[in-house]
CSV table of C-alpha atoms in Angstrom, one decimal:
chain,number,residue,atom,x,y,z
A,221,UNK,CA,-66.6,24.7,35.0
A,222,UNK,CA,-65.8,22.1,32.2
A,223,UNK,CA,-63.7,24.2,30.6
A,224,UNK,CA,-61.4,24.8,33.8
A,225,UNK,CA,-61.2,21.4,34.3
A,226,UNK,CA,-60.6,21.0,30.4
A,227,UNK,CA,-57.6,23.2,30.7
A,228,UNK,CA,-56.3,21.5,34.2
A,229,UNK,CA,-56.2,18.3,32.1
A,230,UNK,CA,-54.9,19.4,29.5
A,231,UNK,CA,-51.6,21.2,31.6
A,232,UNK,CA,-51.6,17.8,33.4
A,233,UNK,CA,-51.2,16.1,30.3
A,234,UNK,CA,-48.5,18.6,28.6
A,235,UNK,CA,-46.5,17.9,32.0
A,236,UNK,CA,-46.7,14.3,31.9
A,237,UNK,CA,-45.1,14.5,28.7
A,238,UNK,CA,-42.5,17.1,29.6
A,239,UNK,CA,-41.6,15.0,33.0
A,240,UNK,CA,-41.9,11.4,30.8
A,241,UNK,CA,-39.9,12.4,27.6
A,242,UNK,CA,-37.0,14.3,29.5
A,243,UNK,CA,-33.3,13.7,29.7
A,244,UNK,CA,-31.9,10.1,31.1
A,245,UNK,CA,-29.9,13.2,32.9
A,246,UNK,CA,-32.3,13.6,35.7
A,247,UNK,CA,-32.1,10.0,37.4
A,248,UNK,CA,-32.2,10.2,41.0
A,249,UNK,CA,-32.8,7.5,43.4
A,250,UNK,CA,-31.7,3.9,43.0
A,251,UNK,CA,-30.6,5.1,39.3
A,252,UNK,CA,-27.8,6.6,41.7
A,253,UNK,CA,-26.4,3.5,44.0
A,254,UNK,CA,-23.9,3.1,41.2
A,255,UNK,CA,-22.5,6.6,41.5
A,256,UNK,CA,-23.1,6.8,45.3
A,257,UNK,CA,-21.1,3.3,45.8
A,258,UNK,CA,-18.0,4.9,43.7
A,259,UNK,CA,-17.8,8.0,45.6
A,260,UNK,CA,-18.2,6.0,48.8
A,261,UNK,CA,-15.4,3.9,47.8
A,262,UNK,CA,-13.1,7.2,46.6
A,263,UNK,CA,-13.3,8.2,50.2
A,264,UNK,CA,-12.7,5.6,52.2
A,265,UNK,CA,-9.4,4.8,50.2
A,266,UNK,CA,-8.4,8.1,50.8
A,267,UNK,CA,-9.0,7.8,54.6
A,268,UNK,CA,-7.3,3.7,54.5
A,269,UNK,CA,-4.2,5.5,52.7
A,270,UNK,CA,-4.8,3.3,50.3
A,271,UNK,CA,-3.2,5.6,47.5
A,272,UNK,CA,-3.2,2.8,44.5
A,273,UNK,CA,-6.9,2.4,45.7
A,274,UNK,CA,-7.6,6.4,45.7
A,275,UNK,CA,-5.5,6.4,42.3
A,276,UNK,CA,-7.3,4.3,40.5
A,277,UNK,CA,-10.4,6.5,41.3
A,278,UNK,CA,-9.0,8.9,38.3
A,279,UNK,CA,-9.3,9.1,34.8
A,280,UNK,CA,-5.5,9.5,33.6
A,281,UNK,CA,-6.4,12.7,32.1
A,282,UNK,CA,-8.1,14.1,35.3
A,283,UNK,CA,-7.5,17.7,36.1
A,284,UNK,CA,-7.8,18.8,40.0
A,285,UNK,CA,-9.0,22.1,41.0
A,286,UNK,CA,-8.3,23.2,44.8
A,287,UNK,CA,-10.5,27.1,45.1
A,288,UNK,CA,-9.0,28.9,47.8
A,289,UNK,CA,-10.7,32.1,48.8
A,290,UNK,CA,-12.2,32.1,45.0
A,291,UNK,CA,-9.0,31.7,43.3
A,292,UNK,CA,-8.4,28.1,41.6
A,293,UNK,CA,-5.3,26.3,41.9
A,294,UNK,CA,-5.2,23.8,39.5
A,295,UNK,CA,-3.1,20.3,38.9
A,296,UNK,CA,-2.7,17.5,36.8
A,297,UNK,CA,-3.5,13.8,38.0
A,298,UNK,CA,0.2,12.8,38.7
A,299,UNK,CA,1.2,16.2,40.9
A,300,UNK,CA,-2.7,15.9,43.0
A,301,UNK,CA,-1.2,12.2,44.1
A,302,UNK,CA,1.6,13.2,45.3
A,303,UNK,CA,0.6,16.2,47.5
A,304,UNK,CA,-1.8,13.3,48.6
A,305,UNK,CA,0.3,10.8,49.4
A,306,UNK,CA,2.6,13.4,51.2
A,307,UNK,CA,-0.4,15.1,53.2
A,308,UNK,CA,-1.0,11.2,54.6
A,309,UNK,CA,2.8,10.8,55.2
A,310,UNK,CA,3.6,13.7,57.5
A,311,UNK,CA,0.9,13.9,59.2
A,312,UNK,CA,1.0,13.7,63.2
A,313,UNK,CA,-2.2,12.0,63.2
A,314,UNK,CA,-4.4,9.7,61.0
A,315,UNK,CA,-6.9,12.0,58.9
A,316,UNK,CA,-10.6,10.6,57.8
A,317,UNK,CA,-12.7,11.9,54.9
A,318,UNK,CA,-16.4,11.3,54.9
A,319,UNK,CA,-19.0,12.1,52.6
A,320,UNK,CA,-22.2,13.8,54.4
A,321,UNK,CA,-24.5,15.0,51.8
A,322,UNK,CA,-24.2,13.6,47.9
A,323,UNK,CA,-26.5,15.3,45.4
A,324,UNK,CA,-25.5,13.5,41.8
A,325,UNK,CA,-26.6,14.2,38.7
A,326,UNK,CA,-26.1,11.5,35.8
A,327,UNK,CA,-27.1,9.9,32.8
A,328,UNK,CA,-25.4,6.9,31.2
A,329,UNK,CA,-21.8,8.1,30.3
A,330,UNK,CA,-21.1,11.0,32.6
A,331,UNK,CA,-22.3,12.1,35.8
A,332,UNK,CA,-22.0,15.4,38.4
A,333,UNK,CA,-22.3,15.5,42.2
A,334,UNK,CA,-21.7,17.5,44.3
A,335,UNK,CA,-20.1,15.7,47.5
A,336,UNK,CA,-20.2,17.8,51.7
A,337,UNK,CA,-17.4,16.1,53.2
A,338,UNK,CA,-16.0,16.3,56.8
A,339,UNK,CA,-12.4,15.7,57.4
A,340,UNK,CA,-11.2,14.9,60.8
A,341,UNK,CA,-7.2,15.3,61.7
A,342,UNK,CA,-7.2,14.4,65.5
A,343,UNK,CA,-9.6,17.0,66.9
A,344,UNK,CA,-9.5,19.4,64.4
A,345,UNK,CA,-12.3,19.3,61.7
A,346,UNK,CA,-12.6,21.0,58.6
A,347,UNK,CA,-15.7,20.8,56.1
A,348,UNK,CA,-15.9,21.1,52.0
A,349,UNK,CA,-17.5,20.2,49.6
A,350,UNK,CA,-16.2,18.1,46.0
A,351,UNK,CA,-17.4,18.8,42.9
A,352,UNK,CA,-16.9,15.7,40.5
A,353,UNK,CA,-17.4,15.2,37.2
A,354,UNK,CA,-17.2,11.7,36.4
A,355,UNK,CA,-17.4,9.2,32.8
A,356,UNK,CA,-18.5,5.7,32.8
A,357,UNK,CA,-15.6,3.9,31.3
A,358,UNK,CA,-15.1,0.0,30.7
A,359,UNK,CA,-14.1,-0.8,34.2
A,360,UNK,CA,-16.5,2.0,35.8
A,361,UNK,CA,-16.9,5.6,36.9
A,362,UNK,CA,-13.4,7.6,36.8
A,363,UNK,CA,-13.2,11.2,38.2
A,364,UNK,CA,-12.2,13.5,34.7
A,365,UNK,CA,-12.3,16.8,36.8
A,366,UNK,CA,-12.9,17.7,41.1
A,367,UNK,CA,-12.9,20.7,42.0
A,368,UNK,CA,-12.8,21.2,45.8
A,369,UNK,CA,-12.9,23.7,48.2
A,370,UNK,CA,-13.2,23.9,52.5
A,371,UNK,CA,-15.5,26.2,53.9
């Protein structure tokens, strides 16, 4: 008997460790209101057509990946805007984004979520999901890479 709970103590101890001495990379929680409150603020620019806003949201060296059917379609920052700004401009009726399930991943330079989103264009609704990788610059988080797809 002592020696079982000898060797529960001592697994509980060599997990303490592990858990205690692991990568900043794991923060969840509040560590997250940061990231959470810049993806927030990505998607409701997008959804105010506010394009400078959505813009500024990028890194200038950000790449944007659209996978359609498994096959990525890739763009650089200034080409994504655009298409953007032209998707908001011809459409027949106002379009929302909304994030509905985050799940970020982050330490203190770079961070990853994964972002279910639900667009609404009048009554038609489509659903995605946004995989952002992000950097911590001087002035805050900036998007380097998304790559998106709809379901």
């Amino acid at each position: 008997m002592k020696r079982r709970v000898s060797q529960f103590l001592i697994l509980a101890l060599v997990s303490w460790v592990f858990v205690s001495c692991g990568p900043k990379a794991a923060q969840t929680g509040q560590d997250d209101a940061d990231v959470r409150e810049f993806l927030t603020h990505y998607f409701s620019t997008w959804s105010a057509k506010d394009m400078d806003g959505y813009g500024a949201c990028f890194h200038e060296q950000s790449r944007i990946t659209f996978v359609h059917q498994g096959v990525p379609q890739s763009q650089g920052l200034t080409d994504f805007l655009h298409g953007q700004k032209l998707s908001h401009a011809t459409a027949s009726v106002p379009m929302t984004e909304v994030p509905t399930d985050m799940k970020i991943l982050r330490d203190d330079r770079t961070a990853q979520a994964s972002v279910r989103w639900k667009l609404t264009k009048g009554t038609d609704i489509t659903t995605g999901t946004d995989c952002f990788t992000l950097v911590k610059t001087s002035t805050g988080w900036k998007i380097v890479s998304l790559v998106f797809y709809n379901d």
